[in-house]
Amino acid sequence: DFYAVLDLPRGADETEIRSAFRQLSLKYHPDKRGSSSVASHENFVQLIEAYETLCDPTRRRIYDM
């Protein structure tokens, strides 16, 4: 669930989504964590996918169906 990935409620607006993504990307970015493991990379990719989906109105509408 992309909302859970970003720790947001379903009704979150774009500002909340952007803010959550920034905070979490700083926390979980592989370069910041000093970890180059596959799991770290996959978690960060999922974070990016959640952000890109929820910030795009068309993609979000499809995702929420």
Coordinates of N, CA and C in Angstrom, one line a residue:
D1 N 0.8 -1.2 0.0 CA 0.0 0.0 0.0 C 0.9 1.2 0.0
F2 N 0.8 2.1 -1.0 CA 1.6 3.2 -1.2 C 1.4 4.3 0.0
Y3 N 0.2 4.3 0.5 CA -0.1 5.2 1.6 C 0.7 4.8 2.8
A4 N 0.7 3.5 3.0 CA 1.5 3.0 4.2 C 3.0 3.2 4.0
V5 N 3.4 3.0 2.8 CA 4.9 3.2 2.5 C 5.3 4.6 2.9
L6 N 4.4 5.6 2.6 CA 4.7 7.0 3.0 C 4.2 7.4 4.4
D7 N 3.5 6.4 5.1 CA 2.9 6.6 6.4 C 1.9 7.8 6.4
L8 N 1.0 7.7 5.4 CA 0.0 8.8 5.2 C -1.4 8.2 5.2
P9 N -2.4 9.0 5.5 CA -3.8 8.6 5.4 C -4.2 8.7 3.9
R10 N -5.2 8.0 3.5 CA -5.7 8.1 2.1 C -6.0 9.5 1.6
G11 N -6.5 10.3 2.4 CA -6.9 11.7 2.0 C -5.7 12.7 2.0
A12 N -4.5 12.2 2.1 CA -3.4 13.2 2.1 C -3.3 14.0 0.8
D13 N -3.0 15.3 1.0 CA -2.9 16.1 -0.2 C -1.4 16.1 -0.7
E14 N -1.2 16.8 -1.8 CA 0.1 16.7 -2.5 C 1.2 17.3 -1.6
T15 N 0.9 18.3 -0.8 CA 1.9 18.9 0.1 C 2.3 17.9 1.1
E16 N 1.4 17.2 1.7 CA 1.7 16.1 2.7 C 2.5 15.0 2.1
I17 N 2.1 14.6 0.9 CA 2.8 13.5 0.2 C 4.3 13.9 -0.1
R18 N 4.5 15.1 -0.6 CA 5.8 15.6 -0.9 C 6.7 15.7 0.4
S19 N 6.1 16.2 1.5 CA 6.8 16.3 2.8 C 7.2 15.0 3.3
A20 N 6.3 14.0 3.3 CA 6.5 12.7 3.8 C 7.7 12.0 3.0
F21 N 7.6 12.2 1.6 CA 8.6 11.6 0.8 C 10.0 12.2 1.1
R22 N 10.0 13.5 1.3 CA 11.3 14.1 1.6 C 11.9 13.6 2.9
Q23 N 11.1 13.5 3.9 CA 11.6 13.0 5.2 C 12.1 11.6 5.1
L24 N 11.2 10.8 4.4 CA 11.6 9.3 4.3 C 12.8 9.1 3.4
S25 N 12.9 9.9 2.3 CA 14.0 9.7 1.4 C 15.3 10.0 2.1
L26 N 15.3 11.0 2.9 CA 16.5 11.4 3.7 C 16.9 10.3 4.7
K27 N 15.8 9.7 5.2 CA 16.1 8.6 6.2 C 16.5 7.3 5.6
Y28 N 15.9 7.0 4.4 CA 16.1 5.6 3.9 C 17.0 5.6 2.6
H29 N 17.5 6.7 2.1 CA 18.3 6.7 0.9 C 19.5 5.8 1.1
P30 N 19.8 4.9 0.2 CA 20.9 4.0 0.4 C 22.2 4.7 0.7
D31 N 22.5 5.8 0.1 CA 23.7 6.5 0.3 C 23.8 7.1 1.7
K32 N 22.7 7.5 2.3 CA 22.6 8.0 3.6 C 22.7 6.9 4.7
R33 N 22.2 5.7 4.3 CA 22.2 4.6 5.3 C 23.6 3.9 5.3
G34 N 24.4 4.1 4.3 CA 25.6 3.4 4.2 C 25.4 1.9 3.8
S35 N 24.3 1.7 3.2 CA 24.0 0.3 2.9 C 23.7 0.2 1.4
S36 N 24.3 -0.7 0.8 CA 24.1 -0.9 -0.7 C 23.4 -2.3 -0.9
S37 N 22.7 -2.8 0.1 CA 22.1 -4.1 0.0 C 20.9 -4.0 -1.0
V38 N 20.5 -5.1 -1.5 CA 19.4 -5.2 -2.4 C 18.1 -4.8 -1.7
A39 N 17.9 -5.1 -0.5 CA 16.7 -4.8 0.3 C 16.6 -3.3 0.4
S40 N 17.7 -2.6 0.8 CA 17.7 -1.2 0.9 C 17.3 -0.5 -0.4
H41 N 17.9 -1.0 -1.5 CA 17.6 -0.4 -2.8 C 16.1 -0.6 -3.2
E42 N 15.6 -1.8 -2.9 CA 14.2 -2.1 -3.2 C 13.3 -1.3 -2.4
N43 N 13.6 -1.1 -1.1 CA 12.8 -0.2 -0.3 C 12.7 1.2 -0.8
F44 N 13.9 1.7 -1.2 CA 13.9 3.1 -1.7 C 13.2 3.2 -3.0
V45 N 13.3 2.2 -3.9 CA 12.6 2.2 -5.2 C 11.1 2.2 -4.9
Q46 N 10.6 1.5 -3.9 CA 9.2 1.4 -3.6 C 8.8 2.8 -3.1
L47 N 9.6 3.5 -2.3 CA 9.3 4.8 -1.8 C 9.1 5.8 -3.0
I48 N 10.0 5.7 -3.9 CA 9.9 6.6 -5.1 C 8.6 6.3 -5.9
E49 N 8.3 5.0 -6.1 CA 7.2 4.6 -6.8 C 5.9 5.1 -6.1
A50 N 5.8 5.0 -4.8 CA 4.7 5.5 -4.1 C 4.5 7.0 -4.3
Y51 N 5.6 7.7 -4.2 CA 5.6 9.2 -4.3 C 5.1 9.6 -5.7
E52 N 5.7 8.9 -6.8 CA 5.4 9.3 -8.1 C 3.9 9.0 -8.4
T53 N 3.4 7.9 -7.9 CA 2.0 7.5 -8.1 C 1.1 8.4 -7.4
L54 N 1.3 8.7 -6.2 CA 0.4 9.5 -5.4 C 0.4 11.0 -5.8
C55 N 1.5 11.5 -6.3 CA 1.6 12.9 -6.7 C 1.0 13.2 -8.1
D56 N 0.8 12.1 -8.9 CA 0.2 12.3 -10.2 C -1.3 12.0 -10.1
P57 N -2.1 13.0 -10.4 CA -3.6 12.9 -10.2 C -4.2 11.7 -11.0
T58 N -3.7 11.5 -12.2 CA -4.3 10.4 -13.0 C -3.8 9.0 -12.4
R59 N -2.6 8.9 -12.1 CA -2.1 7.6 -11.6 C -2.7 7.3 -10.2
R60 N -2.9 8.4 -9.4 CA -3.4 8.2 -8.1 C -4.9 7.8 -8.2
R61 N -5.6 8.4 -9.1 CA -7.0 8.0 -9.3 C -7.1 6.5 -9.7
I62 N -6.3 6.1 -10.6 CA -6.3 4.7 -11.0 C -5.9 3.8 -9.8
Y63 N -4.8 4.2 -9.1 CA -4.4 3.4 -7.9 C -5.5 3.3 -6.9
D64 N -6.2 4.3 -6.6 CA -7.3 4.3 -5.6 C -8.5 3.5 -6.0
M65 N -8.6 3.1 -7.2 CA -9.8 2.4 -7.6 C -9.9 1.0 -7.0

